[in-house]
Amino acid sequence: MASAAVAISLDPAATASTRPEQATHVRLEGFEGPLALLLALIEQRQLDVLTVRLGDLAGAYLEAVARIEEGRLGLLSSFVAVCAQLILIKSRALLPRPPAADGGEAAAGEIDPEEELRQRLIEYRLYRDAGRLLGERLGARVTLFHREADTAAAAGHAGAIPDEAEPLDAALLADALLASLRLVPPAPPRPETVARTITLEERASAIRDALRQAPQFVLQELLSGVRDRIVVAVTFLALLELARGHEVVIEQGEPWGPIYVRPAEHAAGPR
Amino acid sequence: MAEAARLVPVMAAAEQAEPPAEHAPGELTVGQLEALLFVAERPLSRREIATLAGVERAVVDAALGDLEVTLREHGLRLVTAGERVQLVTAPEAGALIARYVGADALRLSTAALETLAIVAYRQPVTRGVVERIRGVDSEYVLRTLVHRRLVVEQGRADTPGRPILYGTGFEFLERFGLTSLDDLPPLEPEAALRLDE
């Protein structure tokens, strides 16, 4: 394990190229978070979280993050934060450290980003592993059941055998059903309803009727008593149909104004 | 069914019991406690039992301790969550009872399990702490756990914004076959030690 860490630390850039399959074969779907991903990269390389040089993993981590599907971009920000930290760690490792004496107290109080990330990884791993143990308990089916009123009903649904009583004759149920039917007075016949259909033809003849009674009419007046929007719409359609067939002429002076309708042969006549 | 129906009036009367009446028997044997918990279809608080039996809290605590020991050789266990206790079936009977009631095995995602672990070991805990440990937004997964009653809200923290504090309840203990939070497997010692440094 230690030798593996050393091998990688010798040439961080070579890691990805010498072991490309390891660097790329991390399945991202399984990783809900950046720490889970980073930890998996470490464990996949059989490295020790306590000693691994985290900066060396920046390349592999970036590569894995780059493959996050677009659908999960919402998660990306948390991954990017760890990316940034890894790059910071890596760059710090490359730069010569300032002499401790100059820094004085500030340097002493400063948090090492690598140690900070390492602590987070260790803490995360603690609960991830505890979660795995909990998952194993679920698999072992060790549920404790308490008494509740619903238990008997639930067991009934699950097909538990109620007791050893003789099964009841199905005819009994049928008889009881018939008997109860006789108790109930027959329901009054439902009023017959006929679906109303409004046809273009019907509305067109209504328009023709109106024109027979007067040389012209205003559409709004013809429909003034109608509250059914379908009738209004179909009448309007019928009107357009008649106009298209050069049977009537439609005039409207202004938007929302009265719509005048008159027979086509009166088109040239006075309004 | 008929027996259960006859028991109902007894329970109804007991629930109405006011502070210990003069005629209260003032005793609580382990057998009586066991019988009471057997009939109860919900967790009972220690205070509630003390009031019902007309005894001091300490008597209830002692009887509960004795009952727990007695039950070890039986198919029942005592689940304790804080102030409340409930009689449940033993973990080794879990699979059998699950078949009887037709209970499905609970399946939880990795994210749900690790979140649940954080809540279980760190409770009471805020969403902020869960997210700091996991390094990722955990609102949805927490909401799912609350919906499944594995995680329960336990009031609010006295910090700015008064965030909700989460913990585990009876459902969690029962689902994972734990009779109390003390039953939780200890966190991996080496890592736990390092964290304390």
GROMACS .gro file of C-alpha atoms in nm:
model
  468
    1MET     CA    1   0.000   0.000   0.000
    2ALA     CA    2   0.276   0.239   0.096
    3SER     CA    3   0.473   0.156  -0.217
    4ALA     CA    4   0.174   0.238  -0.433
    5ALA     CA    5   0.153   0.577  -0.270
    6VAL     CA    6   0.517   0.640  -0.335
    7ALA     CA    7   0.494   0.527  -0.696
    8ILE     CA    8   0.223   0.776  -0.765
    9SER     CA    9   0.382   1.057  -0.576
   10LEU     CA   10   0.692   1.025  -0.791
   11ASP     CA   11   0.507   1.146  -1.097
   12PRO     CA   12   0.154   1.263  -1.045
   13ALA     CA   13   0.101   1.341  -1.413
   14ALA     CA   14   0.184   0.983  -1.508
   15THR     CA   15  -0.092   0.835  -1.296
   16ALA     CA   16  -0.365   0.883  -1.549
   17SER     CA   17  -0.157   0.768  -1.843
   18THR     CA   18  -0.005   0.461  -1.680
   19ARG     CA   19  -0.334   0.343  -1.540
   20PRO     CA   20  -0.594   0.495  -1.764
   21GLU     CA   21  -0.847   0.218  -1.701
   22GLN     CA   22  -0.838   0.282  -1.329
   23ALA     CA   23  -0.870   0.651  -1.376
   24THR     CA   24  -1.174   0.622  -1.598
   25HIS     CA   25  -1.362   0.324  -1.468
   26VAL     CA   26  -1.527   0.502  -1.180
   27ARG     CA   27  -1.899   0.485  -1.231
   28LEU     CA   28  -2.029   0.830  -1.156
   29GLU     CA   29  -2.396   0.745  -1.122
   30GLY     CA   30  -2.317   0.584  -0.789
   31PHE     CA   31  -2.161   0.896  -0.646
   32GLU     CA   32  -2.395   1.130  -0.479
   33GLY     CA   33  -2.126   1.369  -0.367
   34PRO     CA   34  -1.773   1.493  -0.423
   35LEU     CA   35  -1.633   1.327  -0.113
   36ALA     CA   36  -1.785   0.993  -0.214
   37LEU     CA   37  -1.617   1.025  -0.552
   38LEU     CA   38  -1.278   1.124  -0.415
   39LEU     CA   39  -1.287   0.847  -0.158
   40ALA     CA   40  -1.375   0.594  -0.428
   41LEU     CA   41  -1.080   0.711  -0.639
   42ILE     CA   42  -0.851   0.660  -0.341
   43GLU     CA   43  -0.989   0.317  -0.252
   44GLN     CA   44  -0.986   0.204  -0.613
   45ARG     CA   45  -0.613   0.266  -0.611
   46GLN     CA   46  -0.587   0.087  -0.278
   47LEU     CA   47  -0.437   0.393  -0.117
   48ASP     CA   48  -0.469   0.491   0.246
   49VAL     CA   49  -0.676   0.800   0.315
   50LEU     CA   50  -0.448   0.883   0.605
   51THR     CA   51  -0.132   0.900   0.395
   52VAL     CA   52  -0.232   0.958   0.032
   53ARG     CA   53  -0.112   1.281  -0.126
   54LEU     CA   54  -0.448   1.423  -0.221
   55GLY     CA   55  -0.307   1.666  -0.475
   56ASP     CA   56  -0.199   1.368  -0.685
   57LEU     CA   57  -0.561   1.277  -0.737
   58ALA     CA   58  -0.659   1.612  -0.887
   59GLY     CA   59  -0.618   1.485  -1.243
   60ALA     CA   60  -0.822   1.169  -1.199
   61TYR     CA   61  -1.087   1.363  -1.009
   62LEU     CA   62  -1.120   1.629  -1.278
   63GLU     CA   63  -1.147   1.359  -1.540
   64ALA     CA   64  -1.427   1.187  -1.351
   65VAL     CA   65  -1.615   1.513  -1.293
   66ALA     CA   66  -1.590   1.597  -1.661
   67ARG     CA   67  -1.793   1.286  -1.732
   68ILE     CA   68  -2.088   1.382  -1.511
   69GLU     CA   69  -2.391   1.369  -1.733
   70GLU     CA   70  -2.557   1.694  -1.820
   71GLY     CA   71  -2.872   1.590  -1.637
   72ARG     CA   72  -2.684   1.607  -1.312
   73LEU     CA   73  -2.521   1.944  -1.363
   74GLY     CA   74  -2.711   2.072  -1.063
   75LEU     CA   75  -2.478   1.866  -0.849
   76LEU     CA   76  -2.170   1.997  -1.021
   77SER     CA   77  -2.106   2.297  -0.798
   78SER     CA   78  -2.029   2.081  -0.498
   79PHE     CA   79  -1.791   1.872  -0.710
   80VAL     CA   80  -1.621   2.182  -0.842
   81ALA     CA   81  -1.549   2.308  -0.492
   82VAL     CA   82  -1.352   1.993  -0.417
   83CYS     CA   83  -1.182   2.024  -0.758
   84ALA     CA   84  -1.062   2.368  -0.662
   85GLN     CA   85  -0.935   2.244  -0.330
   86LEU     CA   86  -0.747   1.957  -0.494
   87ILE     CA   87  -0.584   2.194  -0.740
   88LEU     CA   88  -0.488   2.427  -0.457
   89ILE     CA   89  -0.333   2.135  -0.270
   90LYS     CA   90  -0.147   2.022  -0.578
   91SER     CA   91  -0.013   2.369  -0.654
   92ARG     CA   92   0.098   2.418  -0.296
   93ALA     CA   93   0.287   2.093  -0.310
   94LEU     CA   94   0.471   2.212  -0.618
   95LEU     CA   95   0.566   2.552  -0.477
   96PRO     CA   96   0.846   2.588  -0.226
   97ARG     CA   97   0.707   2.657   0.121
   98PRO     CA   98   0.783   2.996   0.274
   99PRO     CA   99   1.014   2.973   0.573
  100ALA     CA  100   0.808   2.916   0.886
  101ALA     CA  101   0.990   3.190   1.077
  102ASP     CA  102   0.857   3.462   0.846
  103GLY     CA  103   0.501   3.351   0.876
  104GLY     CA  104   0.513   3.350   1.253
  105GLU     CA  105   0.178   3.295   1.417
  106ALA     CA  106  -0.018   3.335   1.098
  107ALA     CA  107   0.147   3.027   0.944
  108ALA     CA  108   0.090   2.826   1.258
  109GLY     CA  109  -0.277   2.916   1.270
  110GLU     CA  110  -0.330   2.860   0.901
  111ILE     CA  111  -0.527   2.552   0.807
  112ASP     CA  112  -0.351   2.321   0.568
  113PRO     CA  113  -0.603   2.259   0.286
  114GLU     CA  114  -0.479   1.904   0.240
  115GLU     CA  115  -0.525   1.819   0.607
  116GLU     CA  116  -0.865   1.987   0.605
  117LEU     CA  117  -0.981   1.782   0.308
  118ARG     CA  118  -0.832   1.467   0.458
  119GLN     CA  119  -1.026   1.521   0.779
  120ARG     CA  120  -1.345   1.568   0.580
  121LEU     CA  121  -1.277   1.246   0.390
  122ILE     CA  122  -1.215   1.054   0.712
  123GLU     CA  123  -1.528   1.190   0.870
  124TYR     CA  124  -1.732   1.118   0.559
  125ARG     CA  125  -1.594   0.764   0.539
  126LEU     CA  126  -1.698   0.705   0.899
  127TYR     CA  127  -2.064   0.767   0.818
  128ARG     CA  128  -2.055   0.609   0.476
  129ASP     CA  129  -1.932   0.285   0.636
  130ALA     CA  130  -2.184   0.318   0.918
  131GLY     CA  131  -2.453   0.356   0.652
  132ARG     CA  132  -2.331   0.037   0.485
  133LEU     CA  133  -2.360  -0.146   0.816
  134LEU     CA  134  -2.714  -0.015   0.855
  135GLY     CA  135  -2.788  -0.138   0.504
  136GLU     CA  136  -2.666  -0.484   0.599
  137ARG     CA  137  -2.902  -0.484   0.897
  138LEU     CA  138  -3.190  -0.403   0.663
  139GLY     CA  139  -3.091  -0.697   0.446
  140ALA     CA  140  -3.086  -0.927   0.750
  141ARG     CA  141  -3.458  -0.863   0.806
  142VAL     CA  142  -3.429  -0.798   1.176
  143THR     CA  143  -3.729  -0.565   1.189
  144LEU     CA  144  -3.895  -0.540   1.528
  145PHE     CA  145  -4.272  -0.538   1.507
  146HIS     CA  146  -4.501  -0.377   1.758
  147ARG     CA  147  -4.867  -0.451   1.812
  148GLU     CA  148  -5.099  -0.229   1.623
  149ALA     CA  149  -5.460  -0.238   1.527
  150ASP     CA  150  -5.365  -0.264   1.161
  151THR     CA  151  -5.148  -0.573   1.200
  152ALA     CA  152  -5.438  -0.817   1.177
  153ALA     CA  153  -5.574  -0.639   0.872
  154ALA     CA  154  -5.230  -0.633   0.710
  155ALA     CA  155  -5.192  -1.004   0.773
  156GLY     CA  156  -5.531  -1.061   0.612
  157HIS     CA  157  -5.415  -0.881   0.299
  158ALA     CA  158  -5.091  -1.076   0.302
  159GLY     CA  159  -5.291  -1.399   0.285
  160ALA     CA  160  -5.225  -1.524   0.637
  161ILE     CA  161  -5.444  -1.820   0.728
  162PRO     CA  162  -5.711  -1.690   0.965
  163ASP     CA  163  -5.799  -2.008   1.158
  164GLU     CA  164  -5.914  -2.363   1.105
  165ALA     CA  165  -6.286  -2.291   1.078
  166GLU     CA  166  -6.480  -2.462   0.802
  167PRO     CA  167  -6.479  -2.252   0.489
  168LEU     CA  168  -6.815  -2.087   0.431
  169ASP     CA  169  -7.030  -2.199   0.142
  170ALA     CA  170  -7.015  -1.944  -0.137
  171ALA     CA  171  -7.391  -1.996  -0.188
  172LEU     CA  172  -7.446  -1.834   0.153
  173LEU     CA  173  -7.289  -1.513   0.027
  174ALA     CA  174  -7.494  -1.523  -0.291
  175ASP     CA  175  -7.816  -1.578  -0.094
  176ALA     CA  176  -7.733  -1.294   0.144
  177LEU     CA  177  -7.661  -1.066  -0.148
  178LEU     CA  178  -7.991  -1.152  -0.315
  179ALA     CA  179  -8.179  -1.105   0.013
  180SER     CA  180  -8.027  -0.763   0.065
  181LEU     CA  181  -8.116  -0.672  -0.292
  182ARG     CA  182  -8.482  -0.746  -0.216
  183LEU     CA  183  -8.467  -0.509   0.080
  184VAL     CA  184  -8.365  -0.217  -0.135
  185PRO     CA  185  -8.651  -0.059  -0.335
  186PRO     CA  186  -8.576  -0.048  -0.704
  187ALA     CA  187  -8.416   0.276  -0.801
  188PRO     CA  188  -8.633   0.513  -1.006
  189PRO     CA  189  -8.544   0.497  -1.374
  190ARG     CA  190  -8.282   0.749  -1.460
  191PRO     CA  191  -8.408   1.034  -1.673
  192GLU     CA  192  -8.316   0.972  -2.031
  193THR     CA  193  -8.060   1.215  -2.152
  194VAL     CA  194  -7.982   1.275  -2.513
  195ALA     CA  195  -7.657   1.435  -2.597
  196ARG     CA  196  -7.717   1.769  -2.764
  197THR     CA  197  -7.534   1.817  -3.085
  198ILE     CA  198  -7.504   2.150  -3.251
  199THR     CA  199  -7.432   2.130  -3.620
  200LEU     CA  200  -7.305   2.392  -3.859
  201GLU     CA  201  -7.605   2.314  -4.079
  202GLU     CA  202  -7.848   2.388  -3.800
  203ARG     CA  203  -7.688   2.720  -3.717
  204ALA     CA  204  -7.661   2.813  -4.086
  205SER     CA  205  -8.037   2.768  -4.126
  206ALA     CA  206  -8.090   2.984  -3.816
  207ILE     CA  207  -7.892   3.257  -3.988
  208ARG     CA  208  -8.094   3.213  -4.308
  209ASP     CA  209  -8.417   3.233  -4.105
  210ALA     CA  210  -8.301   3.557  -3.948
  211LEU     CA  211  -8.224   3.703  -4.290
  212ARG     CA  212  -8.566   3.605  -4.417
  213GLN     CA  213  -8.726   3.811  -4.141
  214ALA     CA  214  -8.509   4.120  -4.189
  215PRO     CA  215  -8.283   4.253  -4.462
  216GLN     CA  216  -7.993   4.246  -4.221
  217PHE     CA  217  -7.917   4.164  -3.860
  218VAL     CA  218  -7.650   4.220  -3.602
  219LEU     CA  219  -7.482   3.897  -3.493
  220GLN     CA  220  -7.453   4.010  -3.130
  221GLU     CA  221  -7.828   4.070  -3.122
  222LEU     CA  222  -7.905   3.732  -3.276
  223LEU     CA  223  -7.696   3.567  -3.004
  224SER     CA  224  -7.793   3.799  -2.722
  225GLY     CA  225  -8.000   3.540  -2.539
  226VAL     CA  226  -7.757   3.252  -2.595
  227ARG     CA  227  -7.542   3.155  -2.301
  228ASP     CA  228  -7.397   2.837  -2.448
  229ARG     CA  229  -7.053   2.921  -2.578
  230ILE     CA  230  -7.057   2.623  -2.814
  231VAL     CA  231  -7.370   2.758  -2.982
  232VAL     CA  232  -7.202   3.099  -3.016
  233ALA     CA  233  -6.888   2.947  -3.161
  234VAL     CA  234  -7.071   2.719  -3.404
  235THR     CA  235  -7.296   3.004  -3.516
  236PHE     CA  236  -6.992   3.215  -3.588
  237LEU     CA  237  -6.835   2.929  -3.782
  238ALA     CA  238  -7.158   2.882  -3.978
  239LEU     CA  239  -7.157   3.251  -4.057
  240LEU     CA  240  -6.803   3.230  -4.191
  241GLU     CA  241  -6.905   2.928  -4.398
  242LEU     CA  242  -7.197   3.119  -4.549
  243ALA     CA  243  -6.971   3.415  -4.625
  244ARG     CA  244  -6.724   3.184  -4.794
  245GLY     CA  245  -7.008   3.047  -5.009
  246HIS     CA  246  -7.096   3.410  -5.107
  247GLU     CA  247  -7.438   3.366  -4.948
  248VAL     CA  248  -7.395   3.650  -4.699
  249VAL     CA  249  -7.181   3.958  -4.652
  250ILE     CA  250  -7.032   4.041  -4.313
  251GLU     CA  251  -6.931   4.390  -4.209
  252GLN     CA  252  -6.782   4.518  -3.890
  253GLY     CA  253  -6.688   4.883  -3.851
  254GLU     CA  254  -6.442   4.847  -3.565
  255PRO     CA  255  -6.298   4.578  -3.339
  256TRP     CA  256  -6.558   4.456  -3.088
  257GLY     CA  257  -6.821   4.659  -3.279
  258PRO     CA  258  -7.151   4.519  -3.406
  259ILE     CA  259  -7.117   4.256  -3.678
  260TYR     CA  260  -7.369   4.325  -3.957
  261VAL     CA  261  -7.488   4.035  -4.169
  262ARG     CA  262  -7.695   4.066  -4.485
  263PRO     CA  263  -7.764   3.851  -4.791
  264ALA     CA  264  -7.502   3.869  -5.063
  265GLU     CA  265  -7.740   3.996  -5.334
  266HIS     CA  266  -7.801   4.302  -5.117
  267ALA     CA  267  -7.431   4.365  -5.099
  268ALA     CA  268  -7.446   4.677  -5.309
  269GLY     CA  269  -7.760   4.803  -5.138
  270PRO     CA  270  -7.782   5.060  -4.860
  271ARG     CA  271  -7.680   4.961  -4.514
  272MET     CA  272  -6.072  -0.990   1.782
  273ALA     CA  273  -6.339  -1.024   2.052
  274GLU     CA  274  -6.077  -1.013   2.326
  275ALA     CA  275  -5.922  -0.703   2.181
  276ALA     CA  276  -6.262  -0.536   2.173
  277ARG     CA  277  -6.319  -0.614   2.538
  278LEU     CA  278  -5.985  -0.465   2.627
  279VAL     CA  279  -6.063  -0.131   2.471
  280PRO     CA  280  -6.275   0.013   2.753
  281VAL     CA  281  -6.000  -0.070   3.001
  282MET     CA  282  -5.751   0.128   2.795
  283ALA     CA  283  -5.986   0.417   2.751
  284ALA     CA  284  -6.033   0.442   3.125
  285ALA     CA  285  -5.662   0.416   3.188
  286GLU     CA  286  -5.576   0.693   2.944
  287GLN     CA  287  -5.804   0.930   3.127
  288ALA     CA  288  -5.635   0.855   3.457
  289GLU     CA  289  -5.552   1.180   3.632
  290PRO     CA  290  -5.265   1.224   3.879
  291PRO     CA  291  -5.247   0.918   4.107
  292ALA     CA  292  -5.583   0.881   4.276
  293GLU     CA  293  -5.613   0.803   4.648
  294HIS     CA  294  -5.719   0.448   4.582
  295ALA     CA  295  -5.432   0.386   4.338
  296PRO     CA  296  -5.270   0.051   4.411
  297GLY     CA  297  -4.927   0.213   4.411
  298GLU     CA  298  -4.747  -0.092   4.286
  299LEU     CA  299  -4.600  -0.204   3.958
  300THR     CA  300  -4.479  -0.559   3.921
  301VAL     CA  301  -4.277  -0.667   3.620
  302GLY     CA  302  -4.573  -0.882   3.516
  303GLN     CA  303  -4.814  -0.588   3.534
  304LEU     CA  304  -4.577  -0.372   3.333
  305GLU     CA  305  -4.540  -0.645   3.071
  306ALA     CA  306  -4.918  -0.682   3.048
  307LEU     CA  307  -4.967  -0.307   3.010
  308LEU     CA  308  -4.709  -0.282   2.733
  309PHE     CA  309  -4.855  -0.591   2.564
  310VAL     CA  310  -5.194  -0.425   2.533
  311ALA     CA  311  -5.067  -0.081   2.437
  312GLU     CA  312  -5.072  -0.022   2.064
  313ARG     CA  313  -4.842   0.279   2.085
  314PRO     CA  314  -4.527   0.372   2.274
  315LEU     CA  315  -4.596   0.468   2.635
  316SER     CA  316  -4.397   0.728   2.824
  317ARG     CA  317  -4.240   0.642   3.157
  318ARG     CA  318  -4.435   0.926   3.315
  319GLU     CA  319  -4.759   0.788   3.173
  320ILE     CA  320  -4.689   0.444   3.318
  321ALA     CA  321  -4.601   0.597   3.656
  322THR     CA  322  -4.930   0.787   3.659
  323LEU     CA  323  -5.130   0.479   3.557
  324ALA     CA  324  -4.971   0.262   3.823
  325GLY     CA  325  -4.964   0.532   4.087
  326VAL     CA  326  -4.593   0.489   4.151
  327GLU     CA  327  -4.278   0.699   4.134
  328ARG     CA  328  -4.077   0.730   3.815
  329ALA     CA  329  -3.792   0.538   3.976
  330VAL     CA  330  -4.021   0.239   4.030
  331VAL     CA  331  -4.111   0.242   3.660
  332ASP     CA  332  -3.746   0.267   3.558
  333ALA     CA  333  -3.656  -0.025   3.783
  334ALA     CA  334  -3.945  -0.238   3.658
  335LEU     CA  335  -3.850  -0.160   3.298
  336GLY     CA  336  -3.494  -0.268   3.370
  337ASP     CA  337  -3.617  -0.596   3.521
  338LEU     CA  338  -3.856  -0.653   3.233
  339GLU     CA  339  -3.578  -0.603   2.981
  340VAL     CA  340  -3.374  -0.873   3.151
  341THR     CA  341  -3.676  -1.108   3.176
  342LEU     CA  342  -3.756  -1.066   2.809
  343ARG     CA  343  -3.408  -1.163   2.692
  344GLU     CA  344  -3.509  -1.529   2.687
  345HIS     CA  345  -3.837  -1.459   2.511
  346GLY     CA  346  -3.953  -1.359   2.168
  347LEU     CA  347  -4.023  -1.004   2.273
  348ARG     CA  348  -3.802  -0.704   2.338
  349LEU     CA  349  -3.838  -0.364   2.493
  350VAL     CA  350  -3.765  -0.072   2.260
  351THR     CA  351  -3.660   0.247   2.435
  352ALA     CA  352  -3.648   0.583   2.262
  353GLY     CA  353  -3.584   0.851   2.519
  354GLU     CA  354  -3.881   0.878   2.750
  355ARG     CA  355  -4.097   0.629   2.564
  356VAL     CA  356  -4.099   0.250   2.563
  357GLN     CA  357  -4.276  -0.014   2.359
  358LEU     CA  358  -4.298  -0.391   2.350
  359VAL     CA  359  -4.187  -0.538   2.016
  360THR     CA  360  -4.103  -0.873   1.863
  361ALA     CA  361  -3.745  -0.994   1.884
  362PRO     CA  362  -3.513  -0.933   1.586
  363GLU     CA  363  -3.473  -1.307   1.522
  364ALA     CA  364  -3.850  -1.326   1.461
  365GLY     CA  365  -3.834  -1.039   1.209
  366ALA     CA  366  -3.844  -1.248   0.892
  367LEU     CA  367  -4.125  -1.468   1.025
  368ILE     CA  368  -4.346  -1.177   1.132
  369ALA     CA  369  -4.269  -0.995   0.806
  370ARG     CA  370  -4.413  -1.292   0.618
  371TYR     CA  371  -4.721  -1.291   0.843
  372VAL     CA  372  -4.800  -0.922   0.792
  373GLY     CA  373  -4.674  -0.916   0.434
  374ALA     CA  374  -4.419  -0.641   0.509
  375ASP     CA  375  -4.177  -0.569   0.228
  376ALA     CA  376  -3.807  -0.535   0.290
  377LEU     CA  377  -3.706  -0.172   0.314
  378ARG     CA  378  -3.468  -0.061   0.042
  379LEU     CA  379  -3.263   0.255   0.085
  380SER     CA  380  -3.014   0.415  -0.150
  381THR     CA  381  -2.651   0.464  -0.053
  382ALA     CA  382  -2.719   0.834  -0.011
  383ALA     CA  383  -3.015   0.763   0.216
  384LEU     CA  384  -2.818   0.515   0.427
  385GLU     CA  385  -2.520   0.745   0.481
  386THR     CA  386  -2.750   1.036   0.561
  387LEU     CA  387  -2.942   0.817   0.803
  388ALA     CA  388  -2.614   0.712   0.964
  389ILE     CA  389  -2.514   1.075   1.017
  390VAL     CA  390  -2.852   1.154   1.174
  391ALA     CA  391  -2.848   0.841   1.390
  392TYR     CA  392  -2.497   0.892   1.529
  393ARG     CA  393  -2.494   1.271   1.551
  394GLN     CA  394  -2.851   1.345   1.658
  395PRO     CA  395  -2.989   1.595   1.715
  396VAL     CA  396  -2.835   1.732   1.399
  397THR     CA  397  -2.918   2.009   1.151
  398ARG     CA  398  -2.931   1.974   0.775
  399GLY     CA  399  -2.626   2.201   0.761
  400VAL     CA  400  -2.414   1.951   0.952
  401VAL     CA  401  -2.537   1.662   0.736
  402GLU     CA  402  -2.445   1.856   0.423
  403ARG     CA  403  -2.106   1.955   0.559
  404ILE     CA  404  -2.021   1.592   0.628
  405ARG     CA  405  -2.159   1.460   0.297
  406GLY     CA  406  -2.032   1.757   0.098
  407VAL     CA  407  -2.353   1.770  -0.102
  408ASP     CA  408  -2.705   1.910  -0.083
  409SER     CA  409  -2.911   1.677   0.132
  410GLU     CA  410  -3.251   1.841   0.145
  411TYR     CA  411  -3.423   1.586  -0.075
  412VAL     CA  412  -3.275   1.280   0.088
  413LEU     CA  413  -3.360   1.414   0.435
  414ARG     CA  414  -3.713   1.488   0.325
  415THR     CA  415  -3.748   1.132   0.197
  416LEU     CA  416  -3.623   0.992   0.528
  417VAL     CA  417  -3.867   1.212   0.722
  418HIS     CA  418  -4.146   1.099   0.492
  419ARG     CA  419  -4.059   0.738   0.572
  420ARG     CA  420  -4.058   0.831   0.943
  421LEU     CA  421  -3.705   0.695   0.979
  422VAL     CA  422  -3.595   1.048   1.066
  423VAL     CA  423  -3.807   1.276   1.283
  424GLU     CA  424  -3.788   1.645   1.353
  425GLN     CA  425  -3.677   1.712   1.709
  426GLY     CA  426  -3.734   2.083   1.745
  427ARG     CA  427  -3.507   2.364   1.635
  428ALA     CA  428  -3.151   2.467   1.712
  429ASP     CA  429  -3.085   2.789   1.902
  430THR     CA  430  -2.859   2.915   1.626
  431PRO     CA  431  -2.936   3.187   1.370
  432GLY     CA  432  -3.220   3.084   1.143
  433ARG     CA  433  -3.332   2.831   1.404
  434PRO     CA  434  -3.268   2.531   1.176
  435ILE     CA  435  -3.464   2.211   1.227
  436LEU     CA  436  -3.294   1.945   1.437
  437TYR     CA  437  -3.326   1.592   1.308
  438GLY     CA  438  -3.308   1.267   1.499
  439THR     CA  439  -3.433   0.911   1.477
  440GLY     CA  440  -3.754   0.770   1.622
  441PHE     CA  441  -3.919   0.437   1.691
  442GLU     CA  442  -3.956   0.355   1.323
  443PHE     CA  443  -3.578   0.371   1.276
  444LEU     CA  444  -3.508   0.148   1.576
  445GLU     CA  445  -3.767  -0.107   1.470
  446ARG     CA  446  -3.664  -0.115   1.105
  447PHE     CA  447  -3.300  -0.172   1.195
  448GLY     CA  448  -3.367  -0.416   1.477
  449LEU     CA  449  -3.229  -0.191   1.750
  450THR     CA  450  -3.390  -0.182   2.094
  451SER     CA  451  -3.231   0.155   2.170
  452LEU     CA  452  -2.972   0.393   2.027
  453ASP     CA  453  -2.715   0.226   2.253
  454ASP     CA  454  -2.758  -0.078   2.026
  455LEU     CA  455  -2.610   0.110   1.730
  456PRO     CA  456  -2.287  -0.057   1.624
  457PRO     CA  457  -1.999   0.162   1.740
  458LEU     CA  458  -1.841   0.378   1.473
  459GLU     CA  459  -1.515   0.241   1.341
  460PRO     CA  460  -1.287   0.308   1.640
  461GLU     CA  461  -0.969   0.412   1.459
  462ALA     CA  462  -1.145   0.679   1.257
  463ALA     CA  463  -1.353   0.789   1.555
  464LEU     CA  464  -1.038   0.836   1.758
  465ARG     CA  465  -0.882   1.055   1.491
  466LEU     CA  466  -1.190   1.271   1.481
  467ASP     CA  467  -1.168   1.339   1.851
  468GLU     CA  468  -0.816   1.471   1.822
   0.00000   0.00000   0.00000
